[in-house]
mmCIF file of C-alpha atoms in Angstrom:
data_model
loop_
_atom_site.group_PDB
_atom_site.id
_atom_site.type_symbol
_atom_site.label_atom_id
_atom_site.label_comp_id
_atom_site.label_asym_id
_atom_site.label_seq_id
_atom_site.Cartn_x
_atom_site.Cartn_y
_atom_site.Cartn_z
ATOM 1 C CA UNK A 540 -0.098 0.093 -0.123
ATOM 2 C CA UNK A 541 1.248 3.470 -0.965
ATOM 3 C CA UNK A 542 2.684 5.238 1.815
ATOM 4 C CA UNK A 543 -0.327 8.140 2.764
ATOM 5 C CA UNK A 544 2.298 10.480 4.035
ATOM 6 C CA UNK A 545 4.208 10.733 0.546
ATOM 7 C CA UNK A 546 2.601 13.267 -1.667
ATOM 8 C CA UNK A 547 1.778 12.115 -5.275
ATOM 9 C CA UNK A 548 3.708 13.517 -7.986
ATOM 10 C CA UNK A 549 0.542 13.216 -10.524
ATOM 11 C CA UNK A 550 -0.753 16.647 -10.956
ATOM 12 C CA UNK A 551 -4.402 17.416 -11.226
ATOM 13 C CA UNK A 552 -5.885 16.974 -14.946
ATOM 14 C CA UNK A 553 -7.067 19.693 -16.819
ATOM 15 C CA UNK A 554 -10.532 19.574 -15.843
ATOM 16 C CA UNK A 555 -9.652 20.228 -12.145
ATOM 17 C CA UNK A 556 -10.109 23.832 -10.804
ATOM 18 C CA UNK A 557 -6.957 25.795 -11.004
ATOM 19 C CA UNK A 558 -7.713 27.036 -7.485
ATOM 20 C CA UNK A 559 -7.498 23.637 -5.939
ATOM 21 C CA UNK A 560 -3.635 22.840 -5.402
ATOM 22 C CA UNK A 561 -1.982 19.798 -4.148
ATOM 23 C CA UNK A 562 -0.494 21.251 -0.933
ATOM 24 C CA UNK A 563 -1.039 18.395 1.487
ATOM 25 C CA UNK A 564 -4.274 19.391 3.942
ATOM 26 C CA UNK A 565 -4.917 17.850 7.322
ATOM 27 C CA UNK A 566 -8.641 17.062 7.520
ATOM 28 C CA UNK A 567 -10.363 17.890 10.750
ATOM 29 C CA UNK A 568 -11.109 14.359 11.585
ATOM 30 C CA UNK A 569 -7.890 12.734 10.982
ATOM 31 C CA UNK A 570 -4.703 12.713 13.112
ATOM 32 C CA UNK A 571 -2.001 15.349 13.119
ATOM 33 C CA UNK A 572 0.475 13.212 11.129
ATOM 34 C CA UNK A 573 -1.862 12.467 8.302
ATOM 35 C CA UNK A 574 -1.678 14.726 5.392
ATOM 36 C CA UNK A 575 -3.845 14.414 1.985
ATOM 37 C CA UNK A 576 -2.108 14.328 -1.305
ATOM 38 C CA UNK A 577 -5.378 16.112 -2.716
ATOM 39 C CA UNK A 578 -6.676 19.432 -1.380
ATOM 40 C CA UNK A 579 -10.205 18.506 -0.203
ATOM 41 C CA UNK A 580 -10.799 21.564 1.963
ATOM 42 C CA UNK A 581 -12.672 23.651 -0.612
ATOM 43 C CA UNK A 582 -15.049 20.489 -1.368
ATOM 44 C CA UNK A 583 -15.637 20.016 2.284
ATOM 45 C CA UNK A 584 -16.287 23.730 2.716
ATOM 46 C CA UNK A 585 -18.893 23.469 -0.232
ATOM 47 C CA UNK A 586 -20.544 20.388 1.283
ATOM 48 C CA UNK A 587 -20.637 22.165 4.725
ATOM 49 C CA UNK A 588 -22.193 25.342 3.360
ATOM 50 C CA UNK A 589 -24.773 23.432 1.313
ATOM 51 C CA UNK A 590 -25.735 21.553 4.360
ATOM 52 C CA UNK A 591 -26.263 24.772 6.167
ATOM 53 C CA UNK A 592 -28.344 26.266 3.540
ATOM 54 C CA UNK A 593 -30.919 23.293 3.532
ATOM 55 C CA UNK A 594 -30.834 23.238 7.398
ATOM 56 C CA UNK A 595 -32.701 26.857 7.100
ATOM 57 C CA UNK A 596 -35.896 24.687 6.337
ATOM 58 C CA UNK A 597 -35.232 20.783 6.634
ATOM 59 C CA UNK A 598 -34.722 19.407 10.225
ATOM 60 C CA UNK A 599 -32.846 16.008 10.062
ATOM 61 C CA UNK A 600 -32.871 13.808 7.164
ATOM 62 C CA UNK A 601 -29.008 14.021 7.201
ATOM 63 C CA UNK A 602 -28.643 10.468 5.357
ATOM 64 C CA UNK A 603 -30.748 11.549 2.238
ATOM 65 C CA UNK A 604 -29.070 14.857 2.307
ATOM 66 C CA UNK A 605 -25.617 13.234 2.248
ATOM 67 C CA UNK A 606 -26.563 10.721 -0.306
ATOM 68 C CA UNK A 607 -28.002 13.370 -2.752
ATOM 69 C CA UNK A 608 -24.762 15.458 -2.551
ATOM 70 C CA UNK A 609 -22.855 12.301 -3.030
ATOM 71 C CA UNK A 610 -24.980 11.656 -6.185
ATOM 72 C CA UNK A 611 -24.103 15.137 -7.623
ATOM 73 C CA UNK A 612 -20.383 14.857 -7.055
ATOM 74 C CA UNK A 613 -20.457 11.217 -8.823
ATOM 75 C CA UNK A 614 -22.947 12.731 -11.591
ATOM 76 C CA UNK A 615 -25.449 9.884 -10.768
ATOM 77 C CA UNK A 616 -29.340 10.102 -10.617
ATOM 78 C CA UNK A 617 -31.366 9.259 -7.265
ATOM 79 C CA UNK A 618 -34.492 7.813 -6.533
ATOM 80 C CA UNK A 619 -36.022 9.120 -3.398
ATOM 81 C CA UNK A 620 -38.616 6.641 -1.865
ATOM 82 C CA UNK A 621 -40.911 7.551 0.980
ATOM 83 C CA UNK A 622 -44.215 7.890 2.364
ATOM 84 C CA UNK A 623 -46.179 11.612 1.623
ATOM 85 C CA UNK A 624 -45.021 14.544 4.005
ATOM 86 C CA UNK A 625 -41.517 13.784 4.809
ATOM 87 C CA UNK A 626 -39.771 16.433 2.499
ATOM 88 C CA UNK A 627 -38.673 14.280 -0.474
ATOM 89 C CA UNK A 628 -39.786 17.069 -3.005
ATOM 90 C CA UNK A 629 -38.877 19.836 -0.807
ATOM 91 C CA UNK A 630 -35.353 18.627 0.023
ATOM 92 C CA UNK A 631 -34.469 18.080 -3.545
ATOM 93 C CA UNK A 632 -35.617 21.451 -4.469
ATOM 94 C CA UNK A 633 -33.575 23.251 -1.787
ATOM 95 C CA UNK A 634 -30.695 21.298 -2.971
ATOM 96 C CA UNK A 635 -31.046 22.359 -6.423
ATOM 97 C CA UNK A 636 -31.409 25.982 -5.053
ATOM 98 C CA UNK A 637 -27.909 25.774 -3.518
ATOM 99 C CA UNK A 638 -26.616 25.385 -6.989
ATOM 100 C CA UNK A 639 -26.554 28.009 -9.704
ATOM 101 C CA UNK A 640 -27.823 25.929 -12.355
ATOM 102 C CA UNK A 641 -30.925 25.368 -14.233
ATOM 103 C CA UNK A 642 -33.619 23.539 -12.792
ATOM 104 C CA UNK A 643 -37.002 22.128 -13.576
ATOM 105 C CA UNK A 644 -39.898 20.083 -12.054
ATOM 106 C CA UNK A 645 -42.009 17.569 -13.840
ATOM 107 C CA UNK A 646 -45.131 16.183 -12.133
ATOM 108 C CA UNK A 647 -45.768 12.635 -13.506
ATOM 109 C CA UNK A 648 -49.380 11.944 -14.181
ATOM 110 C CA UNK A 649 -51.082 8.652 -15.828
ATOM 111 C CA UNK A 650 -52.033 10.999 -18.869
ATOM 112 C CA UNK A 651 -48.502 12.272 -19.192
ATOM 113 C CA UNK A 652 -47.027 11.664 -22.699
ATOM 114 C CA UNK A 653 -43.197 11.262 -23.636
ATOM 115 C CA UNK A 654 -43.773 14.686 -25.730
ATOM 116 C CA UNK A 655 -44.532 16.396 -22.587
ATOM 117 C CA UNK A 656 -41.065 15.466 -21.230
ATOM 118 C CA UNK A 657 -38.871 15.583 -24.351
ATOM 119 C CA UNK A 658 -40.390 18.057 -26.420
ATOM 120 C CA UNK A 659 -41.965 18.063 -29.724
ATOM 121 C CA UNK A 660 -41.695 19.410 -33.358
ATOM 122 C CA UNK A 661 -43.984 22.122 -34.213
ATOM 123 C CA UNK A 662 -44.664 23.317 -37.943
ATOM 124 C CA UNK A 663 -43.825 26.989 -38.445
ATOM 125 C CA UNK A 664 -45.835 28.558 -41.047
ATOM 126 C CA UNK A 665 -43.533 31.259 -41.273
ATOM 127 C CA UNK A 666 -40.520 29.509 -42.115
ATOM 128 C CA UNK A 667 -42.586 26.726 -43.804
ATOM 129 C CA UNK A 668 -40.678 24.101 -41.451
ATOM 130 C CA UNK A 669 -40.950 21.966 -38.755
ATOM 131 C CA UNK A 670 -39.113 23.320 -35.310
ATOM 132 C CA UNK A 671 -38.097 21.337 -32.268
ATOM 133 C CA UNK A 672 -39.536 22.809 -28.918
ATOM 134 C CA UNK A 673 -37.585 21.569 -26.341
ATOM 135 C CA UNK A 674 -39.144 20.126 -23.064
ATOM 136 C CA UNK A 675 -38.795 20.419 -19.653
ATOM 137 C CA UNK A 676 -36.062 17.707 -19.179
ATOM 138 C CA UNK A 677 -33.604 20.411 -20.807
ATOM 139 C CA UNK A 678 -32.389 21.538 -17.663
ATOM 140 C CA UNK A 679 -29.270 20.748 -15.246
ATOM 141 C CA UNK A 680 -31.300 19.335 -12.157
ATOM 142 C CA UNK A 681 -34.672 17.880 -13.179
ATOM 143 C CA UNK A 682 -37.074 16.841 -10.384
ATOM 144 C CA UNK A 683 -39.618 14.268 -11.246
ATOM 145 C CA UNK A 684 -42.331 14.045 -8.830
ATOM 146 C CA UNK A 685 -43.899 10.705 -8.475
ATOM 147 C CA UNK A 686 -42.333 8.982 -11.555
ATOM 148 C CA UNK A 687 -44.303 5.767 -10.791
ATOM 149 C CA UNK A 688 -47.419 7.559 -11.838
ATOM 150 C CA UNK A 689 -46.665 7.808 -15.435
ATOM 151 C CA UNK A 690 -47.087 4.913 -17.853
ATOM 152 C CA UNK A 691 -44.218 2.640 -19.115
ATOM 153 C CA UNK A 692 -44.169 4.661 -22.444
ATOM 154 C CA UNK A 693 -43.487 7.661 -20.711
ATOM 155 C CA UNK A 694 -41.041 6.272 -18.205
ATOM 156 C CA UNK A 695 -39.085 4.971 -21.225
ATOM 157 C CA UNK A 696 -38.526 8.427 -22.708
ATOM 158 C CA UNK A 697 -36.041 8.810 -19.875
ATOM 159 C CA UNK A 698 -33.840 5.878 -20.659
ATOM 160 C CA UNK A 699 -31.501 7.604 -23.342
ATOM 161 C CA UNK A 700 -31.421 10.832 -21.378
ATOM 162 C CA UNK A 701 -30.410 9.145 -18.086
ATOM 163 C CA UNK A 702 -27.900 7.033 -19.431
ATOM 164 C CA UNK A 703 -26.247 9.005 -22.083
ATOM 165 C CA UNK A 704 -27.032 12.606 -21.300
ATOM 166 C CA UNK A 705 -28.673 13.120 -24.665
ATOM 167 C CA UNK A 706 -32.077 12.841 -26.597
ATOM 168 C CA UNK A 707 -32.960 11.583 -30.096
ATOM 169 C CA UNK A 708 -35.620 13.477 -31.841
ATOM 170 C CA UNK A 709 -36.687 13.017 -35.618
ATOM 171 C CA UNK A 710 -33.128 11.537 -36.278
ATOM 172 C CA UNK A 711 -31.335 14.513 -34.631
ATOM 173 C CA UNK A 712 -29.344 14.222 -31.565
ATOM 174 C CA UNK A 713 -29.538 16.785 -28.866
ATOM 175 C CA UNK A 714 -27.034 16.890 -26.035
ATOM 176 C CA UNK A 715 -27.892 17.971 -22.504
ATOM 177 C CA UNK A 716 -26.361 20.684 -20.945
ATOM 178 C CA UNK A 717 -23.768 19.481 -18.170
ATOM 179 C CA UNK A 718 -24.210 18.976 -15.201
ATOM 180 C CA UNK A 719 -27.317 16.965 -15.641
ATOM 181 C CA UNK A 720 -28.894 14.902 -12.954
ATOM 182 C CA UNK A 721 -32.448 13.592 -12.534
ATOM 183 C CA UNK A 722 -33.887 13.372 -8.860
ATOM 184 C CA UNK A 723 -37.164 11.357 -8.856
ATOM 185 C CA UNK A 724 -39.728 10.578 -5.809
ATOM 186 C CA UNK A 725 -42.147 8.106 -5.498
ATOM 187 C CA UNK A 726 -44.482 6.702 -2.796
ATOM 188 C CA UNK A 727 -44.107 3.026 -1.781
ATOM 189 C CA UNK A 728 -47.538 2.915 -0.017
ATOM 190 C CA UNK A 729 -50.214 3.870 -2.480
ATOM 191 C CA UNK A 730 -50.136 1.554 -5.495
ATOM 192 C CA UNK A 731 -53.690 2.591 -7.124
ATOM 193 C CA UNK A 732 -52.805 4.515 -10.519
ATOM 194 C CA UNK A 733 -49.223 3.773 -10.339
ATOM 195 C CA UNK A 734 -46.754 1.877 -12.727
ATOM 196 C CA UNK A 735 -43.838 -0.109 -11.208
ATOM 197 C CA UNK A 736 -40.609 0.893 -12.761
ATOM 198 C CA UNK A 737 -38.940 -1.680 -14.733
ATOM 199 C CA UNK A 738 -35.682 -2.932 -13.733
ATOM 200 C CA UNK A 739 -33.796 -1.332 -16.656
ATOM 201 C CA UNK A 740 -35.003 1.999 -15.428
ATOM 202 C CA UNK A 741 -34.142 1.176 -11.858
ATOM 203 C CA UNK A 742 -30.332 0.556 -12.875
ATOM 204 C CA UNK A 743 -30.138 3.946 -14.273
ATOM 205 C CA UNK A 744 -30.320 5.490 -10.872
ATOM 206 C CA UNK A 745 -27.181 5.518 -8.687
ATOM 207 C CA UNK A 746 -28.864 5.418 -5.332
ATOM 208 C CA UNK A 747 -32.408 4.651 -4.075
ATOM 209 C CA UNK A 748 -32.880 6.718 -1.029
ATOM 210 C CA UNK A 749 -35.270 5.768 1.425
ATOM 211 C CA UNK A 750 -36.856 8.180 3.645
ATOM 212 C CA UNK A 751 -38.128 7.486 6.915
ATOM 213 C CA UNK A 752 -40.366 9.360 9.674
ATOM 214 C CA UNK A 753 -38.508 11.783 11.607
ATOM 215 C CA UNK A 754 -37.442 10.999 15.295
ATOM 216 C CA UNK A 755 -39.568 12.668 18.313
ATOM 217 C CA UNK A 756 -36.844 15.220 18.887
ATOM 218 C CA UNK A 757 -36.668 15.980 15.018
ATOM 219 C CA UNK A 758 -40.623 16.426 15.067
ATOM 220 C CA UNK A 759 -40.807 18.795 18.002
ATOM 221 C CA UNK A 760 -37.979 20.817 16.084
ATOM 222 C CA UNK A 761 -39.882 20.683 12.871
ATOM 223 C CA UNK A 762 -43.106 22.065 14.776
ATOM 224 C CA UNK A 763 -41.006 24.884 16.353
ATOM 225 C CA UNK A 764 -39.346 26.095 13.202
ATOM 226 C CA UNK A 765 -42.792 25.966 11.355
ATOM 227 C CA UNK A 766 -44.528 28.155 14.101
ATOM 228 C CA UNK A 767 -41.798 30.410 14.070
ATOM 229 C CA UNK A 768 -41.664 31.321 10.409
ATOM 230 C CA UNK A 769 -45.488 31.162 10.657
ATOM 231 C CA UNK A 770 -45.805 28.238 8.251
ATOM 232 C CA UNK A 771 -43.932 30.561 5.495
ATOM 233 C CA UNK A 772 -41.070 28.886 3.566
ATOM 234 C CA UNK A 773 -39.451 31.715 1.637
ATOM 235 C CA UNK A 774 -36.946 29.757 -0.799
ATOM 236 C CA UNK A 775 -35.379 33.011 -1.890
ATOM 237 C CA UNK A 776 -33.514 33.121 1.437
ATOM 238 C CA UNK A 777 -31.527 29.941 0.199
ATOM 239 C CA UNK A 778 -28.119 31.063 -1.244
ATOM 240 C CA UNK A 779 -26.425 29.217 -4.208
ATOM 241 C CA UNK A 780 -23.338 27.751 -3.263
ATOM 242 C CA UNK A 781 -22.051 26.072 -6.401
ATOM 243 C CA UNK A 782 -21.801 26.986 -9.802
ATOM 244 C CA UNK A 783 -22.200 24.740 -13.056
ATOM 245 C CA UNK A 784 -18.130 25.139 -13.449
ATOM 246 C CA UNK A 785 -17.508 24.174 -9.697
ATOM 247 C CA UNK A 786 -19.717 21.112 -9.786
ATOM 248 C CA UNK A 787 -17.519 19.895 -12.876
ATOM 249 C CA UNK A 788 -14.452 20.587 -11.213
ATOM 250 C CA UNK A 789 -15.470 18.688 -8.077
ATOM 251 C CA UNK A 790 -16.751 15.676 -10.057
ATOM 252 C CA UNK A 791 -13.400 15.626 -11.753
ATOM 253 C CA UNK A 792 -11.596 15.868 -8.454
ATOM 254 C CA UNK A 793 -13.568 12.942 -7.192
ATOM 255 C CA UNK A 794 -12.170 10.552 -9.790
ATOM 256 C CA UNK A 795 -8.687 11.087 -8.349
ATOM 257 C CA UNK A 796 -9.536 9.820 -5.278
ATOM 258 C CA UNK A 797 -7.262 6.792 -4.491
ATOM 259 C CA UNK A 798 -8.551 3.012 -4.407
ATOM 260 C CA UNK A 799 -6.404 0.239 -3.477
ATOM 261 C CA UNK A 800 -6.433 -2.873 -5.780
ATOM 262 C CA UNK A 801 -7.551 -5.025 -2.752
ATOM 263 C CA UNK A 802 -10.648 -2.754 -2.402
ATOM 264 C CA UNK A 803 -11.612 -3.305 -6.050
ATOM 265 C CA UNK A 804 -11.401 -6.966 -5.146
ATOM 266 C CA UNK A 805 -13.822 -6.072 -2.304
ATOM 267 C CA UNK A 806 -16.259 -4.257 -4.496
ATOM 268 C CA UNK A 807 -16.152 -6.901 -7.244
ATOM 269 C CA UNK A 808 -16.912 -9.694 -4.474
ATOM 270 C CA UNK A 809 -19.882 -7.942 -3.027
ATOM 271 C CA UNK A 810 -21.572 -7.568 -6.513
ATOM 272 C CA UNK A 811 -20.581 -10.943 -7.761
ATOM 273 C CA UNK A 812 -22.049 -12.624 -4.406
ATOM 274 C CA UNK A 813 -25.515 -11.033 -5.535
ATOM 275 C CA UNK A 814 -25.405 -13.065 -8.712
ATOM 276 C CA UNK A 815 -24.996 -16.272 -6.878
ATOM 277 C CA UNK A 816 -27.009 -15.830 -3.820
ATOM 278 C CA UNK A 817 -29.759 -18.307 -3.193
ATOM 279 C CA UNK A 818 -32.252 -15.474 -1.898
ATOM 280 C CA UNK A 819 -32.135 -13.478 -4.905
ATOM 281 C CA UNK A 820 -33.603 -14.111 -8.320
ATOM 282 C CA UNK A 821 -32.073 -11.120 -9.899
ATOM 283 C CA UNK A 822 -28.398 -9.974 -8.887
ATOM 284 C CA UNK A 823 -26.488 -6.597 -9.730
ATOM 285 C CA UNK A 824 -24.693 -5.558 -12.860
ATOM 286 C CA UNK A 825 -21.319 -4.243 -13.594
ATOM 287 C CA UNK A 826 -23.020 -0.816 -13.488
ATOM 288 C CA UNK A 827 -23.528 -1.355 -9.878
ATOM 289 C CA UNK A 828 -19.865 -2.112 -9.409
ATOM 290 C CA UNK A 829 -19.044 1.160 -10.916
ATOM 291 C CA UNK A 830 -21.472 3.057 -8.807
ATOM 292 C CA UNK A 831 -20.120 1.562 -5.528
ATOM 293 C CA UNK A 832 -16.593 2.698 -6.660
ATOM 294 C CA UNK A 833 -17.821 6.309 -7.413
ATOM 295 C CA UNK A 834 -20.170 6.698 -4.528
ATOM 296 C CA UNK A 835 -17.275 5.348 -2.217
ATOM 297 C CA UNK A 836 -14.843 8.092 -3.670
ATOM 298 C CA UNK A 837 -17.146 10.771 -3.181
ATOM 299 C CA UNK A 838 -18.082 9.607 0.502
ATOM 300 C CA UNK A 839 -14.287 9.548 1.052
ATOM 301 C CA UNK A 840 -13.858 13.094 -0.058
ATOM 302 C CA UNK A 841 -16.603 14.527 1.786
ATOM 303 C CA UNK A 842 -15.136 13.224 4.912
ATOM 304 C CA UNK A 843 -11.665 14.845 4.236
ATOM 305 C CA UNK A 844 -9.969 11.933 2.982
ATOM 306 C CA UNK A 845 -8.423 11.294 -0.698
ATOM 307 C CA UNK A 846 -8.339 7.483 -0.222
ATOM 308 C CA UNK A 847 -11.317 4.948 -0.025
ATOM 309 C CA UNK A 848 -11.861 2.660 2.971
ATOM 310 C CA UNK A 849 -13.831 -0.099 3.328
ATOM 311 C CA UNK A 850 -16.357 1.596 5.475
ATOM 312 C CA UNK A 851 -16.853 3.798 2.507
ATOM 313 C CA UNK A 852 -17.599 0.935 0.377
ATOM 314 C CA UNK A 853 -19.977 -0.646 3.110
ATOM 315 C CA UNK A 854 -21.825 2.712 3.762
ATOM 316 C CA UNK A 855 -22.611 3.240 -0.195
ATOM 317 C CA UNK A 856 -23.341 -0.433 -0.960
ATOM 318 C CA UNK A 857 -26.874 -0.705 0.017
ATOM 319 C CA UNK A 858 -28.108 2.488 -1.469
ATOM 320 C CA UNK A 859 -26.934 1.252 -4.672
ATOM 321 C CA UNK A 860 -27.736 -2.173 -4.402
ATOM 322 C CA UNK A 861 -31.169 -2.220 -2.931
ATOM 323 C CA UNK A 862 -33.258 -1.333 -6.000
ATOM 324 C CA UNK A 863 -31.237 -3.323 -8.285
ATOM 325 C CA UNK A 864 -31.760 -6.602 -6.407
ATOM 326 C CA UNK A 865 -34.983 -8.991 -6.839
ATOM 327 C CA UNK A 866 -35.623 -11.385 -4.228
ATOM 328 C CA UNK A 867 -36.834 -14.974 -5.215
ATOM 329 C CA UNK A 868 -40.766 -15.582 -4.722
ATOM 330 C CA UNK A 869 -40.158 -17.613 -1.863
ATOM 331 C CA UNK A 870 -38.080 -14.986 0.099
ATOM 332 C CA UNK A 871 -40.782 -12.454 -0.968
ATOM 333 C CA UNK A 872 -43.303 -14.786 0.556
ATOM 334 C CA UNK A 873 -41.545 -14.897 3.603
ATOM 335 C CA UNK A 874 -41.312 -11.033 4.032
ATOM 336 C CA UNK A 875 -37.497 -11.139 3.554
ATOM 337 C CA UNK A 876 -36.000 -7.776 2.276
ATOM 338 C CA UNK A 877 -33.320 -6.924 0.135
ATOM 339 C CA UNK A 878 -31.744 -4.674 2.828
ATOM 340 C CA UNK A 879 -31.157 -7.985 5.018
ATOM 341 C CA UNK A 880 -29.722 -9.715 2.020
ATOM 342 C CA UNK A 881 -27.289 -7.005 1.592
ATOM 343 C CA UNK A 882 -26.364 -6.850 5.122
ATOM 344 C CA UNK A 883 -25.720 -10.818 5.150
ATOM 345 C CA UNK A 884 -23.471 -10.090 2.084
ATOM 346 C CA UNK A 885 -21.398 -7.421 3.645
ATOM 347 C CA UNK A 886 -21.014 -9.817 6.978
ATOM 348 C CA UNK A 887 -20.148 -12.641 5.103
ATOM 349 C CA UNK A 888 -17.085 -11.095 2.765
ATOM 350 C CA UNK A 889 -13.713 -10.844 4.214
ATOM 351 C CA UNK A 890 -13.341 -6.987 4.937
ATOM 352 C CA UNK A 891 -9.516 -6.147 3.424
ATOM 353 C CA UNK A 892 -6.855 -4.943 5.718
#
């Protein structure tokens, strides 16, 4: 293993921010003799500012907020699942407000058509030609509310744009402006009038983030803050922390986080185990392996480390795998859960030292 006290001679690539130098920095949660090879302090400061801005209106939900930040840093989409009223949509909107980028929200309904998302060609009588009118998907951060409300053909309209950051319309290709991220919400309780997302669509999400009810203490804090601001949420008080260029720079910086070979084997072992697990009908694809790798790098970076640890991998594995795995019918009848399977896999595989 490379000596962590020896600065690397590899400079930041051209996509990295010019103002980020490679002078070793000491993260706050590290020992005094530890020095990073990459300066992660600007990134950590930005993440801290984002959390402070969101905390103006959101109490708790730290896990959801951190995973959404990780998804931004890794350029990955996120599916947010939870019962109504747990601030799924509001948190996603607030997070978008902390970034000086384009934002659009699409409410999915059973009568929504693909053209309502992607846009359509309209005949211009002045030019005697068809003109393409872009839909709301052409933005940087797209919030899709209740994604499982729309039928399959409308959901399928997202396949290309989520995977390749482009759409094809009338034989023409239109690239999305970067960064491009989709945050989608869904309600796991009410199934009437909903359409289950197919596995191919779920696989395009980096994370599935499950949002639970707040604790008693958080609930009291929510009531107090709501009472103090008289039930008014002025989202204009949220300040933009990151620009589009800053997001791109931090995404490039995340790619430089160091991962030892034995940890790559650890990730591969976790994913391979899902394909041979007797409890699972469908295991995870190589896309899941890459997602765990990238998410682990981002988790390490926001915690002030320029290298990945097994804890980073374990922390991100559940959010990456839970929507990609399908239980066998027997296990479903026994009320077994995917979370339990992932926990068993992580307990079984030997942790690298």
